[in-house]
Coordinates of C-alpha atoms in Angstrom, one line a residue:
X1 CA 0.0 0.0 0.0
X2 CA 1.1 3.5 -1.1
X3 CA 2.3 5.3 1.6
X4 CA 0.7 8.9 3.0
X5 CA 3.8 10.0 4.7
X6 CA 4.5 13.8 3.0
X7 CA 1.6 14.5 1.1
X8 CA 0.1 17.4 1.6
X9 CA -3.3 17.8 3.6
X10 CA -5.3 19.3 1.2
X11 CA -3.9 16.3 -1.5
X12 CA -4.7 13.9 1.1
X13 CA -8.4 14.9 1.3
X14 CA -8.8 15.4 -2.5
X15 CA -7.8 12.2 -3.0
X16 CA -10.4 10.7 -0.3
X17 CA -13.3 12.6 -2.5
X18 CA -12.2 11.5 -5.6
X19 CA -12.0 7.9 -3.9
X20 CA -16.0 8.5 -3.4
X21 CA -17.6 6.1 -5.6
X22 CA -20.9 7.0 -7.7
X23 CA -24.6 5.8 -7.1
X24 CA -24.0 3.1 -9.4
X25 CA -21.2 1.1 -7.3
X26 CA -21.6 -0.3 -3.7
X27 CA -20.8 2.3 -1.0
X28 CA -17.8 1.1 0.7
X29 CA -16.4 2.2 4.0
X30 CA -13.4 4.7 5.6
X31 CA -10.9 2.0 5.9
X32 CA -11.8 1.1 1.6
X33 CA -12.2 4.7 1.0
X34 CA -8.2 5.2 2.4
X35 CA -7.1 2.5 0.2
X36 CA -8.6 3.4 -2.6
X37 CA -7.0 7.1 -2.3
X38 CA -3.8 5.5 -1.9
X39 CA -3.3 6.2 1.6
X40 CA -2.5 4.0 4.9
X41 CA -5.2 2.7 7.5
X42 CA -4.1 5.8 9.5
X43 CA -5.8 8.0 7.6
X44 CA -9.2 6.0 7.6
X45 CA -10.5 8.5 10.6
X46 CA -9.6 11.0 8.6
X47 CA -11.4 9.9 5.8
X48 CA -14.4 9.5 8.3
X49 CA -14.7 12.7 9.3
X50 CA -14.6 14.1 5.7
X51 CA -17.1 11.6 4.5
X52 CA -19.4 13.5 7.7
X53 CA -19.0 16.8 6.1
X54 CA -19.9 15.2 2.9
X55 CA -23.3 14.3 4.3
X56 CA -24.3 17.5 5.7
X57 CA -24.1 18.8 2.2
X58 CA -26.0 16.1 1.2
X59 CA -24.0 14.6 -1.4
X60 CA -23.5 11.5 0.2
X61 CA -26.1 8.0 1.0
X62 CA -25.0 7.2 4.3
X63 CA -25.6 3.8 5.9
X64 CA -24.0 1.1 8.5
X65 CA -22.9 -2.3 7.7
X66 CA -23.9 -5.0 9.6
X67 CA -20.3 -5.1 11.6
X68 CA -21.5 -1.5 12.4
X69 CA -19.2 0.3 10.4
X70 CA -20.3 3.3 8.2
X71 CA -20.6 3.0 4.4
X72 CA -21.0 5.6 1.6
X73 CA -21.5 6.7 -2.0
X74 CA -22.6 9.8 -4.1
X75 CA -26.3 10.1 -3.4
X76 CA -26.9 11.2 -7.3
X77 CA -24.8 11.7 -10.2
X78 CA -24.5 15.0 -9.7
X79 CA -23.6 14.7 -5.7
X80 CA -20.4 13.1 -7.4
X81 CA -19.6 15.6 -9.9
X82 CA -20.2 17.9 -6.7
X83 CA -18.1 15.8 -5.0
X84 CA -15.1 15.6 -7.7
X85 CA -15.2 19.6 -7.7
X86 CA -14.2 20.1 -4.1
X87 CA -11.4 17.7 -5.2
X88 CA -10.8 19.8 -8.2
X89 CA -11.0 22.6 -5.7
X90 CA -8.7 21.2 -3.4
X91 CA -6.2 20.3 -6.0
X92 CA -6.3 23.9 -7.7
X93 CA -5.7 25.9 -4.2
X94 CA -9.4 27.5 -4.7
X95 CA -12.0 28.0 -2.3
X96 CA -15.7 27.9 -2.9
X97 CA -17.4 30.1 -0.7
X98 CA -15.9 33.9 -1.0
X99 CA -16.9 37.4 0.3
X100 CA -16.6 35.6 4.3
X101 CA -16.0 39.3 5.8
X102 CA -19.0 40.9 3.9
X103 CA -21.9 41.5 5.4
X104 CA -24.5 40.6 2.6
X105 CA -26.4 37.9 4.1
X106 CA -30.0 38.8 3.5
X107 CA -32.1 36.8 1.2
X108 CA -32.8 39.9 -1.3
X109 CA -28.9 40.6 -1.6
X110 CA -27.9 40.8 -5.3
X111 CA -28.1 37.6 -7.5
X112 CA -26.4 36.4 -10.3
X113 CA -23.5 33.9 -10.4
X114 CA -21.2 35.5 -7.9
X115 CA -23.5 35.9 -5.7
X116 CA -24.1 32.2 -5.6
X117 CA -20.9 31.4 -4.2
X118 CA -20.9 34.4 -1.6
X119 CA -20.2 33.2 2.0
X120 CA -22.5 35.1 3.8
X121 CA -25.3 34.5 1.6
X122 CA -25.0 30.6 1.7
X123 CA -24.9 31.0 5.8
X124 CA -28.2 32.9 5.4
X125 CA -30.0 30.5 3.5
X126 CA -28.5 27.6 5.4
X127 CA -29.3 28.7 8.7
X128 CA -32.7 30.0 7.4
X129 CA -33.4 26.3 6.4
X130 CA -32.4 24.8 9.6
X131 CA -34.5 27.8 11.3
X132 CA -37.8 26.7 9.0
X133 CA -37.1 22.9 9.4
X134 CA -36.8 23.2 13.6
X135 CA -38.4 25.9 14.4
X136 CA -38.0 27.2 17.8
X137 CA -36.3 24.1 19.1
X138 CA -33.3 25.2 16.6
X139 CA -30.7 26.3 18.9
X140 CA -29.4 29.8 18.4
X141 CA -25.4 30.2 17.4
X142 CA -25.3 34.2 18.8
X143 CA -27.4 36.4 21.5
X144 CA -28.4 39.9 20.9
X145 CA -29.7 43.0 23.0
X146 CA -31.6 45.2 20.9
X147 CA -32.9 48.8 22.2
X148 CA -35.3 50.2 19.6
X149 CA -37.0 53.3 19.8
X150 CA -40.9 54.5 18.3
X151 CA -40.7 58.4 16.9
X152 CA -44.3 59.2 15.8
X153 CA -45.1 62.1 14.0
X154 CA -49.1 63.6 14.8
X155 CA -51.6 63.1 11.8
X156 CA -52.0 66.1 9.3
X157 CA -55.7 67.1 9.2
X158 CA -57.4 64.8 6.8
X159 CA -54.1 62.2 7.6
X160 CA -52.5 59.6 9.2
X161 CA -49.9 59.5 12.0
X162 CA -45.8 57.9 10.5
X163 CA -43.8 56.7 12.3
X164 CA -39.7 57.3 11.7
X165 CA -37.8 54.4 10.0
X166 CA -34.3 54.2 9.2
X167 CA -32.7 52.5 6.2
X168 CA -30.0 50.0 6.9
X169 CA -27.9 48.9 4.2
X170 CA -26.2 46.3 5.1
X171 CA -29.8 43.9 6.1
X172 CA -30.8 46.2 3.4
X173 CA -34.1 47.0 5.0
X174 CA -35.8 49.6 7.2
X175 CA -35.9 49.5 10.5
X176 CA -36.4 51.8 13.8
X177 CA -33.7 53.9 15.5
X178 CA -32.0 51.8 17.6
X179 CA -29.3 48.9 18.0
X180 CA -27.3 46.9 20.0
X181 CA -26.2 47.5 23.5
X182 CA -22.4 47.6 23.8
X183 CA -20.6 46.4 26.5
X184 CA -19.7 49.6 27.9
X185 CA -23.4 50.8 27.7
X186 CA -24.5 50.8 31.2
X187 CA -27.9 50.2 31.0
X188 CA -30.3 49.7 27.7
X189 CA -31.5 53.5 28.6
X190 CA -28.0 54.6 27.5
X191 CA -28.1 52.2 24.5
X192 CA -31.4 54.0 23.1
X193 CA -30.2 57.3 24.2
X194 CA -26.8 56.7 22.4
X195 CA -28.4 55.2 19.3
X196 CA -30.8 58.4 19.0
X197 CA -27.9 60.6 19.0
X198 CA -25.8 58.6 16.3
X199 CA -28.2 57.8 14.4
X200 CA -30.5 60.7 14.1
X201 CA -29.2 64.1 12.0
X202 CA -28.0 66.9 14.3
X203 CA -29.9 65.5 17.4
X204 CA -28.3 66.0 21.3
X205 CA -30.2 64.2 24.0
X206 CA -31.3 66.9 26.9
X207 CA -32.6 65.2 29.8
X208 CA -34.8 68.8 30.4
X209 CA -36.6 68.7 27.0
X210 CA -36.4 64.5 25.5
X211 CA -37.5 61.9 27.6
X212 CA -37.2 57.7 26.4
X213 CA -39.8 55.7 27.7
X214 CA -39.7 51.8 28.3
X215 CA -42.7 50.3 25.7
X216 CA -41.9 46.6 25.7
X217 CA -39.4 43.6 26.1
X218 CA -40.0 40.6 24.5
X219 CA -37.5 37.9 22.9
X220 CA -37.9 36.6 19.3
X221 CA -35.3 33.8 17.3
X222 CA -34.4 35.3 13.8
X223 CA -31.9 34.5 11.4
X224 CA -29.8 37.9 11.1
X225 CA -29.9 39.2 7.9
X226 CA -26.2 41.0 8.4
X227 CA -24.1 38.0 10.1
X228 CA -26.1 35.3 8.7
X229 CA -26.5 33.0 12.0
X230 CA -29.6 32.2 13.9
X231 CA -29.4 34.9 16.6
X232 CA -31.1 35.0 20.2
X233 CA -32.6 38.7 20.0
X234 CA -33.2 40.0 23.8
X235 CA -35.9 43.3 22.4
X236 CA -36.5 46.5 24.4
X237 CA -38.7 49.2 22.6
X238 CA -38.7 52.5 23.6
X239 CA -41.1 55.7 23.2
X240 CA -39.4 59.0 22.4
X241 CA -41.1 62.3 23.3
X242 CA -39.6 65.3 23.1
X243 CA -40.2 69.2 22.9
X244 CA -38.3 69.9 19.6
X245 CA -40.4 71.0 17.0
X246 CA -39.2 69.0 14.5
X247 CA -37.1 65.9 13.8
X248 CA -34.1 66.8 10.9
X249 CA -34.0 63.5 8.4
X250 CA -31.1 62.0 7.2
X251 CA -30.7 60.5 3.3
X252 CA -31.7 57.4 5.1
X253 CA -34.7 58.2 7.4
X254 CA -38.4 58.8 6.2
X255 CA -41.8 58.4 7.7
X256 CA -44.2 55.4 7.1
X257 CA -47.4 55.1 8.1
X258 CA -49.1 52.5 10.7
X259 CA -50.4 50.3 8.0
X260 CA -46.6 50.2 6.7
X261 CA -45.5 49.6 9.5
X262 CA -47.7 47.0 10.6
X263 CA -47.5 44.7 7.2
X264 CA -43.8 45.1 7.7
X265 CA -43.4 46.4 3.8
X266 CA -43.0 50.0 3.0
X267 CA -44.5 51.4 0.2
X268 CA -41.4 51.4 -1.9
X269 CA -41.2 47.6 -1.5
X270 CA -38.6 47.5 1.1
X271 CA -39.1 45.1 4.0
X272 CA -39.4 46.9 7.5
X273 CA -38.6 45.0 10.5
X274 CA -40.7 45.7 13.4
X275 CA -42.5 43.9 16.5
X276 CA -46.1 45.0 16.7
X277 CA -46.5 45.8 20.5
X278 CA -48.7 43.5 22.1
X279 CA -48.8 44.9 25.7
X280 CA -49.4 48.4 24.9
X281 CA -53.2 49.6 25.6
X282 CA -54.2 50.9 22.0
X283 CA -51.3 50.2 20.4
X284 CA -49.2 52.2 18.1
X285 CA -52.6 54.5 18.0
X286 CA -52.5 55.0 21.8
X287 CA -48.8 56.8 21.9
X288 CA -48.2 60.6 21.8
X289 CA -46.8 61.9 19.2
X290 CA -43.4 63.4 19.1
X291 CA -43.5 66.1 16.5
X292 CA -46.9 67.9 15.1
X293 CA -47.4 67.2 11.3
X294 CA -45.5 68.9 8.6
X295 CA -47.5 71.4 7.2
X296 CA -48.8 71.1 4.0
X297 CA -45.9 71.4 0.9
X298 CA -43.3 71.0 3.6
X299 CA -41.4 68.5 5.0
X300 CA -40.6 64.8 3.7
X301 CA -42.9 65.3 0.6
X302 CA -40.8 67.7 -0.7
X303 CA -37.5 67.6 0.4
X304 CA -37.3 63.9 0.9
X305 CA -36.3 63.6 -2.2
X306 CA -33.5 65.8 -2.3
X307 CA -32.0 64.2 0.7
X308 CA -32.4 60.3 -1.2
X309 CA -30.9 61.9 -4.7
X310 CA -28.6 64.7 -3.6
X311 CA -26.4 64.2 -6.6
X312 CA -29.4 64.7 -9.2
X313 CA -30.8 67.8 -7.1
X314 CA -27.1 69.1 -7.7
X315 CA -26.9 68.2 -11.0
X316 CA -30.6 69.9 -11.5
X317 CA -29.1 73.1 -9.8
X318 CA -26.0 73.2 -11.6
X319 CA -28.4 73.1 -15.1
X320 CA -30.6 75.2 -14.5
X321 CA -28.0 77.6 -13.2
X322 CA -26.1 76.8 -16.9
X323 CA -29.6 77.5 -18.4
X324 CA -29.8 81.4 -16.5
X325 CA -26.4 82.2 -17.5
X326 CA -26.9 81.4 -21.5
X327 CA -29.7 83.3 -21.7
X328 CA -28.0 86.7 -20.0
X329 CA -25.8 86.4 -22.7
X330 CA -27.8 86.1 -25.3
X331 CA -29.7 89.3 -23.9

């Protein structure tokens, strides 16, 4: 028997997969798989263990011999052209799986063929699977404390009440001020109040004038649409009131109505994540507002816009500034 001694790991595995025989032979077992690869007995754990990875992916029929010992083959053809492709892999010094430090894991990140093959995106849908096939027995891989806060806006006459949301990028959705508590946050107040100020344009927390009051805590299992992993989220939802008159919007804040807010889609398409509160007397209709209405022409209507496409506003500008001057000299 061909001896293992200095062949390279990664040579030493290829050769187990490509030792992997199809549907249409009899599986065989770790100690037949070594041989075959043209290794020694002492690699037949070895073997083992990558014939285990093998059947997470489901490429593999696993069964047991009657001695007890583990036997397998390609499940399909194509589980062992999947199969001789990690070798391939293997052999070539490629990996399969790219973009690992990206955080692009939510299910409407962009497609095509790279996408495919990016890390984070097979993680979502992976643990999104194991998530829909267990349910609430799955066992979470991460924890998370979340401080969230409600900022509603009073109903023009004729109107409805919104309700600030912010877009995030990376779970490329919308979502309410708020995030994680950090470790040197001393309590979740000073998570919401340190979120607020981050997050919202030109805003200062003054304990005389904004007040954050506790709404709800509940707990909820979610796959995370940014690290990809079934995460343990620890909730706390906060009302904001406040004297200011108004509340200045970012490029990626604007105001969505209750029904928005409740079907968790805004009107442009994108998801919104939110918790509808269940202990709250009234619900979102029972909570003060924060800021009267925009009056009528003002506000979000208009310069909403502008703040999403600042470049084309500029660009509008710049024209019709082009236009004025062209037409003084022709006077």
């Amino acid at each position: 028997m061909q001896s293992a001694a200095g062949v390279p790991y990664r040579e030493r595995v290829a050769r187990m997969l490509r030792a992997v025989p199809p549907i249409s032979e009899p599986a065989i077992g770790p100690a037949e798989l070594a041989r075959r690869a043209g290794l020694d007995e002492r690699d037949a754990p070895r073997a083992e263990a990558a014939m285990a990875v093998l059947g997470v992916l489901g490429v593999l029929e696993l069964r047991t011999s009657g001695q007890g010992e583990p036997l397998f083959r390609a499940v399909t053809p194509i589980a062992h052209g999947c199969i001789r492709s990690l070798a391939a892999h293997l052999d070539q010094g490629m990996e399969v799986f790219l973009n690992w430090g990206r955080a692009e894991a939510g299910a409407d990140s962009p497609t095509g063929g790279s996408a495919v093959l990016s890390g984070p995106r097979f993680l979502f849908a992976m643990e999104s699977r194991r998530f829909a096939e267990t349910g609430t027995s799955a066992s979470p891989l991460a924890a998370a404390e979340i401080a969230q806060v409600v900022i509603k806006e009073g109903a023009a006459p004729g109107g409805e009440s919104r309700y600030l949301v912010q877009y995030d990028a990376r779970s490329r959705q919308y979502q309410l001020i708020g995030g994680h508590r950090r470790p040197d946050d001393g309590t979740i107040e000073h998570t919401v109040i340190r979120e607020l100020e981050e997050e919202l344009t030109d805003f200062s927390f003054h304990q005389d004038s904004d007040t954050v009051t506790e709404l709800q805590r509940f707990e909820r299992l979610a796959v995370s649409r940014t690290s990809g992993v079934l995460t343990h989220y620890r909730m706390v939802l906060f009302h904001l009131r406040t004297r200011r008159e108004r509340i200045v919007l970012g490029p990626a804040d604007r105001w969505v109505s209750e029904r928005e807010l409740n079907s968790g889609r805004a009107d442009d398409g994108r998801r919104i994540l939110f918790s509808a509160l269940t202990d709250l007397a009234g619900g979102l209709a029972g909570l003060e507002p924060v800021v009267p209405a925009a009056p009528a022409g003002t506000g979000p209507s208009r310069w909403g816009l502008v703040r999403r496409h600042p470049w084309e506003a500029m660009g509008l500008v710049l024209g019709l500034l082009g236009l004025a001057v062209s037409i003084l000299q022709l006077l």
